[in-house]
Structures are given as C-alpha cells and as structure tokens.
Coordinates of C-alpha atoms in Angstrom, one line a residue:
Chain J
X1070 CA 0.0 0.0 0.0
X1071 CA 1.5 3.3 -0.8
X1072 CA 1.8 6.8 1.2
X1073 CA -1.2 8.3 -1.1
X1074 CA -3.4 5.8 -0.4
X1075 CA -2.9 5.8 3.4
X1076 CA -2.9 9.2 3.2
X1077 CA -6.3 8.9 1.8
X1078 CA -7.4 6.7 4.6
X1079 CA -6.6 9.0 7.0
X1080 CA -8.6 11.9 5.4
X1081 CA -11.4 9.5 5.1
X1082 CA -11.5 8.7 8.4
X1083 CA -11.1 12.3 9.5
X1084 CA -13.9 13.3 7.3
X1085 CA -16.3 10.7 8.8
X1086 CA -15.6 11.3 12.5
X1087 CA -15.8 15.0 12.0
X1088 CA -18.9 15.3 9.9
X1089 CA -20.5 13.6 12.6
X1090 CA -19.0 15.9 15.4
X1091 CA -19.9 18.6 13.1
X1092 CA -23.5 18.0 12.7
X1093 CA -24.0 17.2 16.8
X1094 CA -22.5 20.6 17.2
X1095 CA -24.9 22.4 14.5
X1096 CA -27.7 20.7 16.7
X1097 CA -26.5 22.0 19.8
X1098 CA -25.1 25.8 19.0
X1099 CA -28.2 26.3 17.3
X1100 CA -30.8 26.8 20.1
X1101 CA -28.2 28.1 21.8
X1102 CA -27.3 30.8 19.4
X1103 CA -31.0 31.4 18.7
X1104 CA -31.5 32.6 22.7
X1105 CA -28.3 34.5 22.5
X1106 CA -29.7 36.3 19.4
X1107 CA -32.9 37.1 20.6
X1108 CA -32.5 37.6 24.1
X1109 CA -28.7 38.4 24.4
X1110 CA -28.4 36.0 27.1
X1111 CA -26.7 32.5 27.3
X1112 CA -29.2 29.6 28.3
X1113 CA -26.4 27.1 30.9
X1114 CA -29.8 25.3 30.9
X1115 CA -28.9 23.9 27.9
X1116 CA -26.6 20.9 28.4
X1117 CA -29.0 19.8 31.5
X1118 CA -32.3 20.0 28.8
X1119 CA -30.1 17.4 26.8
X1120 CA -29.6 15.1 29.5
X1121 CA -33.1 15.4 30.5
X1122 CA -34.5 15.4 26.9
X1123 CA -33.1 11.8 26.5
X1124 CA -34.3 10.5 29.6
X1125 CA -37.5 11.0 29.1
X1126 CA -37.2 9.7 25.5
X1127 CA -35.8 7.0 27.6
X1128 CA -38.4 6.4 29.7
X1129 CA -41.2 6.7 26.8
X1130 CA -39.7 4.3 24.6
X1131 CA -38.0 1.7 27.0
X1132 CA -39.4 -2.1 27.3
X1133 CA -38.2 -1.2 31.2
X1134 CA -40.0 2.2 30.9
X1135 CA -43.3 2.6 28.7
X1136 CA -42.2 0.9 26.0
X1137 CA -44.4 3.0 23.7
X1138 CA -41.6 2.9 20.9
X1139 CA -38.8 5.0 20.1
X1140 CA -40.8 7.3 17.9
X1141 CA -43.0 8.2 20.7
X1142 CA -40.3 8.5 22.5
X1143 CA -38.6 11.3 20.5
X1144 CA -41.7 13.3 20.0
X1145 CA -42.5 12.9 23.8
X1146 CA -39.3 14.4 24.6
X1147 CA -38.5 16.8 22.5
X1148 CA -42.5 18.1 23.9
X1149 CA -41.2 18.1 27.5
X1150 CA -38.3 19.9 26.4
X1151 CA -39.7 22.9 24.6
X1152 CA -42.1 22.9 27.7
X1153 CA -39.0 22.9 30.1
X1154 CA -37.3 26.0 28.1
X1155 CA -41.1 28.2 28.6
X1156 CA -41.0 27.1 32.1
X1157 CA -36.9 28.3 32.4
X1158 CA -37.6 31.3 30.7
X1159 CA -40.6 32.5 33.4
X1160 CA -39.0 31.4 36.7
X1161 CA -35.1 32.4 35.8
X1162 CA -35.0 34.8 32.8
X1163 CA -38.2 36.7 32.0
X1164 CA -38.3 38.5 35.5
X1165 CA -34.7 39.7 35.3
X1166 CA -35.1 41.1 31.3
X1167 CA -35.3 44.4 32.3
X1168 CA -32.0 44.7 34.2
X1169 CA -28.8 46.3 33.1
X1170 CA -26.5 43.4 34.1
X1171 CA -28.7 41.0 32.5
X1172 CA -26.1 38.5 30.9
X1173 CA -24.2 37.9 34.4
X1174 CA -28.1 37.6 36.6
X1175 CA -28.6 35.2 33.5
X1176 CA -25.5 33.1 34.0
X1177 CA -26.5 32.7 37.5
X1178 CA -30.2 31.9 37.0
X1179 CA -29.9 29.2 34.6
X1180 CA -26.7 27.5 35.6
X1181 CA -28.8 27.2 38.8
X1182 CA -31.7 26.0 36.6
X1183 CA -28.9 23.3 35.4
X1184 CA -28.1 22.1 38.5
X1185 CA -31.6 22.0 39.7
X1186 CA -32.6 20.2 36.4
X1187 CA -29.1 17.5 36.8
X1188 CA -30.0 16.7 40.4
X1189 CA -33.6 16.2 39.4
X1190 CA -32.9 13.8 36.8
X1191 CA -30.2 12.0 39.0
X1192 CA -33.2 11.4 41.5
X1193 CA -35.9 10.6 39.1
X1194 CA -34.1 8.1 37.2
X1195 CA -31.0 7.3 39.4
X1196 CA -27.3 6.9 38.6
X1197 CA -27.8 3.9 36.5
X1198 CA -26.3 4.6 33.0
X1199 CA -29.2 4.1 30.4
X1200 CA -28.6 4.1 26.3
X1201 CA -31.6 5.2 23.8
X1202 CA -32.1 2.4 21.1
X1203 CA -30.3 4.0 17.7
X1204 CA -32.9 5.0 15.3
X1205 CA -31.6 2.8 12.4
X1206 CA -29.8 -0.4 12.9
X1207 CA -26.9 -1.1 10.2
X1208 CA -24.4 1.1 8.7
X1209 CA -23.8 3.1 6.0
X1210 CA -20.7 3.8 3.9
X1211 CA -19.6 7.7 2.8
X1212 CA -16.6 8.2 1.3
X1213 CA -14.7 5.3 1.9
X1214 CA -15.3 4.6 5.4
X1215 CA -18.1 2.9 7.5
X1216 CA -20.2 4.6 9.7
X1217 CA -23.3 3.8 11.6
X1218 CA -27.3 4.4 10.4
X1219 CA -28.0 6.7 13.6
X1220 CA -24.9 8.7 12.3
X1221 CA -25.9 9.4 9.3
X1222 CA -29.2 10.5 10.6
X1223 CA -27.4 13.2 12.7
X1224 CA -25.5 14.3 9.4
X1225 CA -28.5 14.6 7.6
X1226 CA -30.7 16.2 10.5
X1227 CA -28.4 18.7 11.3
X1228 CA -28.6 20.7 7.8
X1229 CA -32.2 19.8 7.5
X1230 CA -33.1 21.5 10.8
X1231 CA -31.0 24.5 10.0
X1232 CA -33.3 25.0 6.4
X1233 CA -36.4 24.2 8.7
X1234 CA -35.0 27.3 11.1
X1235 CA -33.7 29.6 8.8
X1236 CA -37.4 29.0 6.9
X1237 CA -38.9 30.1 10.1
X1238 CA -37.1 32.8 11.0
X1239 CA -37.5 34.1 7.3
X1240 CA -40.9 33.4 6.3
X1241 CA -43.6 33.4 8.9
X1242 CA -44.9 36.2 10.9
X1243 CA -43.8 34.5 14.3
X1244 CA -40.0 34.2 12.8
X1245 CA -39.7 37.8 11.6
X1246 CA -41.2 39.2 14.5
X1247 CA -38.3 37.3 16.3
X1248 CA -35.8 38.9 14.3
X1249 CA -37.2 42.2 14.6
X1250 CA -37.3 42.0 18.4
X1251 CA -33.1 40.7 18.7
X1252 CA -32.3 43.7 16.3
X1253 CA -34.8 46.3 18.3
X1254 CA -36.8 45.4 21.2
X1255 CA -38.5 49.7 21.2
X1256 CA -39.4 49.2 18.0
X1257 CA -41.1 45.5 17.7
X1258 CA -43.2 46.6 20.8
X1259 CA -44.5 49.9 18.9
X1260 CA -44.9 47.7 16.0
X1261 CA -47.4 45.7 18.0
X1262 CA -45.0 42.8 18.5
X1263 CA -45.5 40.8 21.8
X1264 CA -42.0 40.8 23.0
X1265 CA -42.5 38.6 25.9
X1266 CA -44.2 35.8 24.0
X1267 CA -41.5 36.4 21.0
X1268 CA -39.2 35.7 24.0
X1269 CA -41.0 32.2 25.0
X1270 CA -41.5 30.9 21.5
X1271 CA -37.7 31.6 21.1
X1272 CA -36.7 30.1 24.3
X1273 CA -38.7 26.6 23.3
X1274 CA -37.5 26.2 20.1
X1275 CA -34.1 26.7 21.8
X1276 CA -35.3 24.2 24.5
X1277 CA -36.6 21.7 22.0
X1278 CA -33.2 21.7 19.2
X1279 CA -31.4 21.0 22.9
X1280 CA -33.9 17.9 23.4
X1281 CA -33.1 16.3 19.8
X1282 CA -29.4 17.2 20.3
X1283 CA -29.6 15.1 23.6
X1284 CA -31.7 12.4 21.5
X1285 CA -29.2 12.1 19.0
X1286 CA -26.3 11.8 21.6
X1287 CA -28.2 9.2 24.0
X1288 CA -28.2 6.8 21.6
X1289 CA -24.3 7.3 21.1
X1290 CA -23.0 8.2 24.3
X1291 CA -24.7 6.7 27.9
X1292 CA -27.1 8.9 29.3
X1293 CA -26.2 10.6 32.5
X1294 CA -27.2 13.7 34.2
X1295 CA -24.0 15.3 33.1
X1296 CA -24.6 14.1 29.3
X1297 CA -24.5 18.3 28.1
X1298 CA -22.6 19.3 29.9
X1299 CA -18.9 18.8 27.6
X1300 CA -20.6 19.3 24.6
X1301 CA -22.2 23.1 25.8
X1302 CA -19.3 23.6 26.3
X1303 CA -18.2 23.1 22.9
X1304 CA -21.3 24.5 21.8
X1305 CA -20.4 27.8 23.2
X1306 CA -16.9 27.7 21.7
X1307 CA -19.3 27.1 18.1
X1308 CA -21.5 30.1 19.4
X1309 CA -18.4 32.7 20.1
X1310 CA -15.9 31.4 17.4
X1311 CA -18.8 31.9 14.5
X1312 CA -20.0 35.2 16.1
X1313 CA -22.0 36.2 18.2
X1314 CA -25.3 36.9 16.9
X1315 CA -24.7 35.4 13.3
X1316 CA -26.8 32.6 12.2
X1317 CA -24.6 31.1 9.5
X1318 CA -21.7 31.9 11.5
X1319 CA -23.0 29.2 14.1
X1320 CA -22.9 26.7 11.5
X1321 CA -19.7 27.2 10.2
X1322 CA -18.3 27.6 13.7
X1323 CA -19.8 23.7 14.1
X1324 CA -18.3 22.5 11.2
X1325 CA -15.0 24.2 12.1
X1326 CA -14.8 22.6 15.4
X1327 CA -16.2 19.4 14.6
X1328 CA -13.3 19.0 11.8
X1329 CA -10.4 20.1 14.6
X1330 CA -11.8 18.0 16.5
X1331 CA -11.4 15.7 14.5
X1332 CA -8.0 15.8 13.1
X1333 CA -6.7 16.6 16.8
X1334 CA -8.1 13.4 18.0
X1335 CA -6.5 11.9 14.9
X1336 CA -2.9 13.1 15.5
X1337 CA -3.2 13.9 18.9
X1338 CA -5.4 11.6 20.7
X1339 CA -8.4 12.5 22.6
X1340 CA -6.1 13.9 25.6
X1341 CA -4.4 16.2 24.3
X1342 CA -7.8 17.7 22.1
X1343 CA -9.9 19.6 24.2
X1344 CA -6.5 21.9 25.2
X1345 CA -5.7 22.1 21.5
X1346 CA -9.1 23.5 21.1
X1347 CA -9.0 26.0 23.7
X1348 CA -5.8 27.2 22.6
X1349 CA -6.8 27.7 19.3
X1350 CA -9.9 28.9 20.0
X1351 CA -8.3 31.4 22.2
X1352 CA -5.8 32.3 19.9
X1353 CA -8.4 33.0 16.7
X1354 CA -10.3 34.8 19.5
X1355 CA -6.9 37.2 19.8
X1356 CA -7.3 38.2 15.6
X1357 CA -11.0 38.3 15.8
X1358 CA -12.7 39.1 18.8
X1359 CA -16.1 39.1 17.2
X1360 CA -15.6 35.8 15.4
X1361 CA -16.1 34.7 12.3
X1362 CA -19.4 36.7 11.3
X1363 CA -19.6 38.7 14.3
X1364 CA -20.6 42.4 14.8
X1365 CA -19.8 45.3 16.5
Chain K
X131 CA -66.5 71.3 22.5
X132 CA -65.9 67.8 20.1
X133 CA -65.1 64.9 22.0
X134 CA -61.4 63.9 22.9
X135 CA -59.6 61.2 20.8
X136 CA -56.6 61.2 23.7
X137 CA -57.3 62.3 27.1
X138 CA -53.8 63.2 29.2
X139 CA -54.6 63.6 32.9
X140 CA -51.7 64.5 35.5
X141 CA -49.5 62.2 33.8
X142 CA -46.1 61.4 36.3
X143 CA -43.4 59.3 34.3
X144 CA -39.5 59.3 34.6
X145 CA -36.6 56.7 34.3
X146 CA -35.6 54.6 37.3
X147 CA -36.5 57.2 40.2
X148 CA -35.4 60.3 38.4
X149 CA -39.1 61.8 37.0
X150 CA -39.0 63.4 33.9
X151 CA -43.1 64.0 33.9
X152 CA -44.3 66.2 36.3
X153 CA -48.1 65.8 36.2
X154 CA -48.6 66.9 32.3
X155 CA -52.1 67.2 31.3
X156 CA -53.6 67.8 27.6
X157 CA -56.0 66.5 25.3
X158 CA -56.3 66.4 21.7
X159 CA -60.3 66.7 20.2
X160 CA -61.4 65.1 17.1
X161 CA -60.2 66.4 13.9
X162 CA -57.4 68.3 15.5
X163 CA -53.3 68.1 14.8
X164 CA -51.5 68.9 17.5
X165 CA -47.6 70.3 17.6
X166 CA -45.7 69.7 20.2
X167 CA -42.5 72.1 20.9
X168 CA -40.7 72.7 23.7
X169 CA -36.4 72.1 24.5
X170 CA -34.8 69.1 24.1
X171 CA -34.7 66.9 27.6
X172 CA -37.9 68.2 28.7
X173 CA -40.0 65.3 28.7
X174 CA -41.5 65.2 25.0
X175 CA -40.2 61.6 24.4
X176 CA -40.5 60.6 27.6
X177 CA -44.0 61.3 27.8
X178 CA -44.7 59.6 24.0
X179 CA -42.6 56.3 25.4
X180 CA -45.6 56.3 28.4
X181 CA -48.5 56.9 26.4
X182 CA -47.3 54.3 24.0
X183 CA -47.0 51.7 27.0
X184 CA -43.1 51.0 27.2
X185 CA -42.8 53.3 30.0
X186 CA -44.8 53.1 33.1
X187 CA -46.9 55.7 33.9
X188 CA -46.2 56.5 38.1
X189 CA -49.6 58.3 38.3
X190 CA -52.3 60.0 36.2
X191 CA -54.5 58.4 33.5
X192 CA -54.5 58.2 29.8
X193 CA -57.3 57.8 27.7
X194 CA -57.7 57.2 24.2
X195 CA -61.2 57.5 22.1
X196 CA -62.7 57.1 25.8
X197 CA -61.0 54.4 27.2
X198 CA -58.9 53.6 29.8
X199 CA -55.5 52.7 28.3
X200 CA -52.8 53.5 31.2
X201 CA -50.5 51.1 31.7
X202 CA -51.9 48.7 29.0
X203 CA -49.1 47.0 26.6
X204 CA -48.0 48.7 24.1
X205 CA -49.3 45.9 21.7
X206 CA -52.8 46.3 22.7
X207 CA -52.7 50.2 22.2
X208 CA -51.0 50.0 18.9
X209 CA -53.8 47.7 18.2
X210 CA -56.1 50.6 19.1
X211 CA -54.8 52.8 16.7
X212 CA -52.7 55.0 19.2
X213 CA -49.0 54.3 17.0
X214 CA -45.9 56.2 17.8
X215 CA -42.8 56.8 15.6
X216 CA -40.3 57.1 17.9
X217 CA -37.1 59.5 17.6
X218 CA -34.0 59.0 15.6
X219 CA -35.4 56.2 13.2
X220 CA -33.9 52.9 14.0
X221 CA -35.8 50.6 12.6
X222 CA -34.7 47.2 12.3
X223 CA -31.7 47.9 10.6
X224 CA -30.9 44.0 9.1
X225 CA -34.4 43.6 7.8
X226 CA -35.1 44.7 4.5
X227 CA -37.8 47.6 3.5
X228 CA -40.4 45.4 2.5
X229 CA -40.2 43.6 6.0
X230 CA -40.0 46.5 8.3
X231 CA -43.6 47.3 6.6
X232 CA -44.8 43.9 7.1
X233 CA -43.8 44.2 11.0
X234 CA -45.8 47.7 10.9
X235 CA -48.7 45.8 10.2
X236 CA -48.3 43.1 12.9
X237 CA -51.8 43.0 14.6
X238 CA -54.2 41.2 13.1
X239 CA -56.7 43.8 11.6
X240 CA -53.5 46.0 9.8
X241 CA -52.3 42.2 8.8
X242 CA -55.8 41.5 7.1
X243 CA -55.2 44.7 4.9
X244 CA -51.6 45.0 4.6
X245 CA -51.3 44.8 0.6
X246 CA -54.2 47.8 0.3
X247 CA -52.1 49.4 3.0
X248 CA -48.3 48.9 1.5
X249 CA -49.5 50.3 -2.0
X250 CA -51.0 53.4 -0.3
X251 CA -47.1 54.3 1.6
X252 CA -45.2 53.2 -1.6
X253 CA -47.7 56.1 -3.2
X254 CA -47.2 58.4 -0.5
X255 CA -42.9 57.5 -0.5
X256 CA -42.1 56.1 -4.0
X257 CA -38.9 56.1 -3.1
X258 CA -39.6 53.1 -1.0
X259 CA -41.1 51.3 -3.6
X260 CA -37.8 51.0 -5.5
X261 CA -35.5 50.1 -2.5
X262 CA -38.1 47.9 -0.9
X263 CA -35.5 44.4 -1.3
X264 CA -32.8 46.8 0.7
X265 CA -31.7 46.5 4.2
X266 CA -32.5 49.5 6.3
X267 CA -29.3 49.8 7.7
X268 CA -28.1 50.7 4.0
X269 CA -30.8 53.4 3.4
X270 CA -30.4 57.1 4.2
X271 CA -31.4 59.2 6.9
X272 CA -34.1 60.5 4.7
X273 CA -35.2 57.1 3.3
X274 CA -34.9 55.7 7.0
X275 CA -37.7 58.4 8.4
X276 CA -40.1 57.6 5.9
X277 CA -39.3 53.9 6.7
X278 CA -40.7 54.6 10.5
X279 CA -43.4 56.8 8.9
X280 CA -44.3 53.9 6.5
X281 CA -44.2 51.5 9.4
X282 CA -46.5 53.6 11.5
X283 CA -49.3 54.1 8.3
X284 CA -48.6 50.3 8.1
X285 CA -50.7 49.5 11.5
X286 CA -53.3 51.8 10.4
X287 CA -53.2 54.6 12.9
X288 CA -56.0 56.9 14.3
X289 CA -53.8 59.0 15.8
X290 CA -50.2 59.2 15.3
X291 CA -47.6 60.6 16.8
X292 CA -44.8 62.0 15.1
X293 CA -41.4 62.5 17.0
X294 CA -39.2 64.7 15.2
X295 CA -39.6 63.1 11.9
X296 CA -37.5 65.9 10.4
X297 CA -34.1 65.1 12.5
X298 CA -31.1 65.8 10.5
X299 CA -32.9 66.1 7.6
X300 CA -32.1 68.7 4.5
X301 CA -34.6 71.2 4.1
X302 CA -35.2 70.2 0.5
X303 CA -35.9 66.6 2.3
X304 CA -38.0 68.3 4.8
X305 CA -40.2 70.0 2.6
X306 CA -40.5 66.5 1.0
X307 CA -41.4 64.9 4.5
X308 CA -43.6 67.7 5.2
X309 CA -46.1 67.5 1.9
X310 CA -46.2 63.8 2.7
X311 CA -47.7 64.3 6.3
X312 CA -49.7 66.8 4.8
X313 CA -51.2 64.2 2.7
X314 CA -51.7 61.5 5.6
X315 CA -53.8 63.8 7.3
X316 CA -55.8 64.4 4.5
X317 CA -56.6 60.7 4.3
X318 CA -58.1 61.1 7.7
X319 CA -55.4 60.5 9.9
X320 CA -54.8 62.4 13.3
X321 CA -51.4 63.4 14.2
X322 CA -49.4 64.9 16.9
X323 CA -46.1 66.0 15.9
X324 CA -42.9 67.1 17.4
X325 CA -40.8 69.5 15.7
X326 CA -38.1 72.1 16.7
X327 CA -38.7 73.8 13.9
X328 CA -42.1 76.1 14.7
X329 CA -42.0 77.0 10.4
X330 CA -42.7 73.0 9.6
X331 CA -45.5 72.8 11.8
X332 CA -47.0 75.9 10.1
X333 CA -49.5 74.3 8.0
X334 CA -49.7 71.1 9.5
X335 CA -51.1 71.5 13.3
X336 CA -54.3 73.6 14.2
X337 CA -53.2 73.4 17.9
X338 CA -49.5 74.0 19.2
X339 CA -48.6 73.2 23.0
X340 CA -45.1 74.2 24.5
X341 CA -43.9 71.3 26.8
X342 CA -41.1 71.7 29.4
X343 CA -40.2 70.5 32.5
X344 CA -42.2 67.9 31.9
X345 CA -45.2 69.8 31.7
X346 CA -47.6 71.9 29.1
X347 CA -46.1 75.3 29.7
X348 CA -48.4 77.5 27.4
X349 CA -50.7 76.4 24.0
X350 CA -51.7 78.3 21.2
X351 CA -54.7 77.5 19.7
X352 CA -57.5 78.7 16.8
X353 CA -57.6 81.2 14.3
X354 CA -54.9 84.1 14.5
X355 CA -52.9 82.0 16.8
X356 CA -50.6 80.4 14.0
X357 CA -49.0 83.6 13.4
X358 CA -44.6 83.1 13.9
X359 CA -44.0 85.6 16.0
X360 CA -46.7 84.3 18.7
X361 CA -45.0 80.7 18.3
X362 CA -41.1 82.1 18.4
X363 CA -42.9 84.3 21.8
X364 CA -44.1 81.3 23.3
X365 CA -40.8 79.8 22.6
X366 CA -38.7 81.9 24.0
X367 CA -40.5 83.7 26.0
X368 CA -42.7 86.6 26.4
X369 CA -41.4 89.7 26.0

C-alpha cells in the first residue's frame, strides 16, 4: 500500500468522525445561538435539557420504561423539552429582562436551573447509566469509510433542521417578528410585536433543538445527568468562534470545530484535544474578537 | 367642544427614580393636529414612550377615544390605533424595507389589509417602492424616516404621533417629509407632531402646545394664533 493511499485513509477517516462531530455541534449551537440572538443571554440550561431530553425519550420508549416505541419517545421528549425552556424562561430569565446586568443575573439563574434540572434527573431516574435504542440499525458507507445508520441521521438532520430554522425565521410572521425584536426590542413593541411571547417561543424552540441534540447523543453516548454538559461547552466555543449573533456563522463555527476535532483526536489523541481547542480557539479569539461573522 | 380622541390627565413618568413628567395634562379633540414644541430633555419623548406603553406611567391616566388605556401594553394600544414613531429612526436595521412594513402591520386587523395598505405608503414615498428588497441599515437618513413613517401608516393609525420626523434632515428633504404628512392627514389621519422647527408645523397643526419640564407650559390655539411671531414668543418667552 502506498503513502497516497494511506494518506487517503486518514482523510477518510477524518472526514467521517468529524462530519458527525460537526453535525452534533450544529444541533446544539443552534438553540443556543437562537437565545443569544434574541434575548442576548446565554441559556447554561442547555446541556441539563439534553440530558433530560433523553431520559425521558428514555423512559417513553423503554421495554423497562413505557415501551411506547422509540418514535414516541422522540416526539415525547423533545414536547417536554420545549415545555421545560417556557418554564426556564418565566421562573429564571423573564423576571430579570429588564436589568442592566442581565447576561451575568442570566448566567447565575440558569446554571442554577442546570443544577436543579441534573440533580432532578439524578433522583428521578438514578445513577444507573441508560442508552436510547439507535434510530436505524446497520451502517452506512460515505466516502470510503463505514459509519453507523443513527450517524448518518445526525448528518443529515443537522442541515435539514437549519433550512427548517432559517425558513422560520425568514418566512412566517412568528420568525420575523423574532428577528425584529433581537435587532430592536423599542421598535417590535410599537410595531405591535408581543415581546415577551416572541421571548418564550424563542426560548422553546431553543429548548426543543437542545432535546433532539440530547436524543441524537443518547443513543451514542450513555445517558447521564452530566450528558450536556462537555458538549455546551463546545457548543459555546461554536457560538463565540462563529460570532455572536450570526446565524450562518454558528454553522460554520460547528463544522469548524467538529473538523479540529477531528483531526486533533487523529494526530493527537483524545487527551491532548480539548487543550488544543481551547488554545486555538483562544488564539483565533486574539485576531478576531467578534468571530467569524460577528458584529460590533 | 368635540369629543377627545386622547385624554392626558396628571401624567407622572420618569426613568428609574429620576421623574422626567411632572403631572402633564392635555387632550387632543377630534379632527385636531396637534404640535408639540418645547427644548430638548424636557420630557417630549419621555411622555410619548408612556403613552405608547413602554414606559410606566407612576400616576395619572390616559385615555384614548374614551378608554382607559394607562399602563396597557404597548401591543394592545397600537392595536387601538394609538401608534408612535419614535425618535432617531432605528428601525430594524438588518431587515429589509419590505419587511419593516410587514412588521408595521403586525396585529391582526392591519395584517388583514396590509397589501391595500403597502401600495398606499409606496404612493405616499415612492422612493420606498424602489428600495423595498434593501436593508434599512443601507438606506439614508431621509429614506430611513419615511421607513418609520411607513411602518406607522402600516398598522393603520387613528392617531399618530410623530417624534421629530425631520431630525437631520435637508430642508429640501424636509419640505418633501412635510407634503407627505400633509397628505396623511388628508386621508383622515390624526397626528401629533414634534418639531423644533415652529415654520414645519405651520400648515400642519391647528393646535400648538409648549412642553417643558415635563409639563404643558403654554398652548396656542385657533384662528390668528398660528402667526410666527406668537410661536417664536411662546418659545422663547414673552417679551
């Protein structure tokens, strides 16, 4: 076998591994992003509405649960999810809108919410490790290497969901008044815009992309209480690195990260990859403070 | 004595605890347009922002065509027809033309009749017409005023209020802006305007009011009472 062709096998490999990192991330940055868009604030909620997204999928569509079926499951979930973000947006962030240091109260309030939300879960379903059934069985070959149905699913999801929110966002009357109320809350309420309900819908389609996010990964990863937590992290890095406040930016940012990611864990090993992504991060954050499509 | 369409009674307002309003009262009859001078930082905006519902009103009522609308959200009174263009046209400044209209027209009834109500702006601007695929943030001051203007006519306002539309504006522009409100209250649409310049108002308001310190200081009103010199007087001061 020649250099070229293991060359090529490394690429392949690479291009797999990250796609799939990729498209997780787009999942997750995305609701996240929305809220910071609309509200200016970051949701540390979250990670915790993953974990608890997937245990209740867990829960619906487990022979040891309801066994209602996996599809039932999803839908179930991501439901309780976009019902949890409403709920997290009256008790911790609604009430404090007004207030000049807004960002920092909102940092407390919903990192609280996460703990609260982690502990409950870790009571309600205990510290037993579960795993969501994947949503195909079998695997699927892209270009050149091997990887699983569920996979695929995530890589195809991911862009699909963006087209869905982008559509919204652009086309319906709920969407645009969301826009208009991130770019100028004074104006959207003359304009007759209800800003507080913009605020909720926002808020649980946020909450909701956070539930399939945690969906996808529970049938990858165990579920656990602390299943969001790593990737919101990452998902913030996403957020930041494709500026703040730039839709498209989010998604490259994903597919940025999820490709490092990639090629770090490649050459580096897994160790070593979360401090080469800080430091790069960090460093690109040193040129560009505003990211990649940032403003301001 | 015609009946009031807005009803201003010992209105107290301010930001945080600072108050700005200090107990203004005024009404504005059927049929009338009202201008509204007075220095900057006196409370003209101030009082607009509480009669439009995004600031609180401390104490004293508001009442438009004979109800009770003090403290209500701003959505609901822009849904009754009560629609301020606020200062210093900002618009939504990543949205293009076309959209900023649509938003005008957000409540249900001006959303029912937005297409009859679009064609009767872009005839009013035309300039909007051919820039209506542009981002606001790339239109000029000028085009940007008749933007908010457009966005207020969009939600089909009985009574509008106007807060210096002509900020920063040419006079050749100004003459423009001033022809067009002219013609919206032709069509039947009351106005209240703000305007440091007393010559703009000339033909437009039958009523003038002097606000400062947060209150009505002195009005001029009726026939003969239009005259310059009496509005420079009031302005600066009786001699």
């Amino acid at each position: 076998m020649g250099t070229l062709d293991s060359i090529q096998l490394v690429f392949q490999s690479i291009f797999a591994s990250g796609l799939v990192l990729a498209s997780l991330y787009v999942l997750m940055a995305a609701g996240l992003a929305l809220v910071w868009n609309t509200l200016g604030i970051f949701n540390f909620t979250h990670g915790a509405l993953m974990a608890a997204a997937a245990y209740v999928a867990w829960t619906v569509a487990d022979p040891r649960g309801l066994a209602l079926g996996l599809a039932v499951g999803v839908v179930a979930a991501i439901l309780v999810a976009a019902l949890l973000g409403f709920i997290i947006n009256y008790l911790l962030v609604a009430p404090f809108l007004g207030q000049k240091q807004i960002v920092l109260i909102a940092v407390m309030t919903t990192l609280s919410g996460a703990f609260f939300i982690e502990n409950s879960a870790l009571l309600l379903w205990g510290p037993r490790i579960k795993q969501l059934d994947k949503f195909v069985e079998g695997n699927v070959r892209i270009a050149g290497t091997t990887i699983s149905g569920h996979e695929a699913i995530i890589i195809l999801l991911a862009p699909l969901l963006m087209l869905g929110l982008w559509a919204f966002l652009r086309f319906t009357w709920t969407g645009s008044a969301i826009r208009a109320v991130a770019q100028n809350r004074d104006f959207a309420e003359l304009s007759g815009v209800r800003v507080q309900r913009m605020y909720a819908i926002a808020f649980a389609i946020a909450a909701a992309l956070a539930g399939l996010a945690g969906i996808m990964l529970g049938a990858i990863r165990f579920i656990t209480p602390g299943l969001g937590g790593e990737p919101l992290l990452k998902a913030l890095i996403v957020v930041i690195l494709g500026g703040l406040g730039s839709m498209p930016g989010t998604v490259l940012g994903a597919y940025l990260v999820g490709f490092g990611e990639a090629t770090s864990t490649y050459f580096l090993g897994a160790y070593w990859t979360q401090a080469v992504l800080f430091l790069v991060f960090i460093g690109f954050l040193v040129l560009r403070p505003n990211g990649l499509f940032g403003k301001q | 004595m015609s009946e009031l369409i807005l009803d201003v009674r010992g209105l107290n307002s301010g930001y945080g605890r600072v108050p700005v309003l200090h107990g203004i009262s005024f009404g504005v009859a059927s049929g009338e347009n009202v201008g509204l001078i007075g220095p900057n930082g006196h409370g003209k905006s101030t009082l607009f922002r509480t009669l439009s519902g995004l600031l609180r009103a401390w104490s004293g009522t508001i009442a438009f065509r004979g109800e009770d609308i003090t403290n209500h959200p701003p959505a609901e009174i822009v849904e009754r027809g009560l629609i301020h263009v606020p200062q210093g046209n900002t618009l939504f400044p990543d949205l293009t033309v076309q959209e900023n209209l649509w938003l005008g027209a957000f409540a249900k009834g001006p959303r029912a009749q937005r297409l009859r109500t679009v064609e009767r702006v872009f005839a009013l601007f035309p300039r909007l017409a051919e820039r209506r695929g542009q981002r606001c943030r790339t239109l000029s001051g000028g085009e940007r005023q008749m933007v908010a203007i457009g966005c207020g006519l969009m939600g089909l306002p009985k009574l509008l209020i106007l807060d210096e539309p002509t900020l920063g504006l040419s006079p050749k522009l100004k003459t423009e802006l001033r022809d067009a409100i002219a013609a919206i209250i032709a069509s039947g649409v009351q106005t209240i305007i703000v305007e440091q310049d007393p010559e703009f108002l000339h033909t437009l308001a039958t009523r003038f009011l002097l606000v400062s310190e947060g209150t009505v200081h002195a009005e001029i009103s009726g026939e003969g009472g239009l005259e310059h010199k009496r509005i420079v007087d009031m302005y600066f001061g009786h001699s």
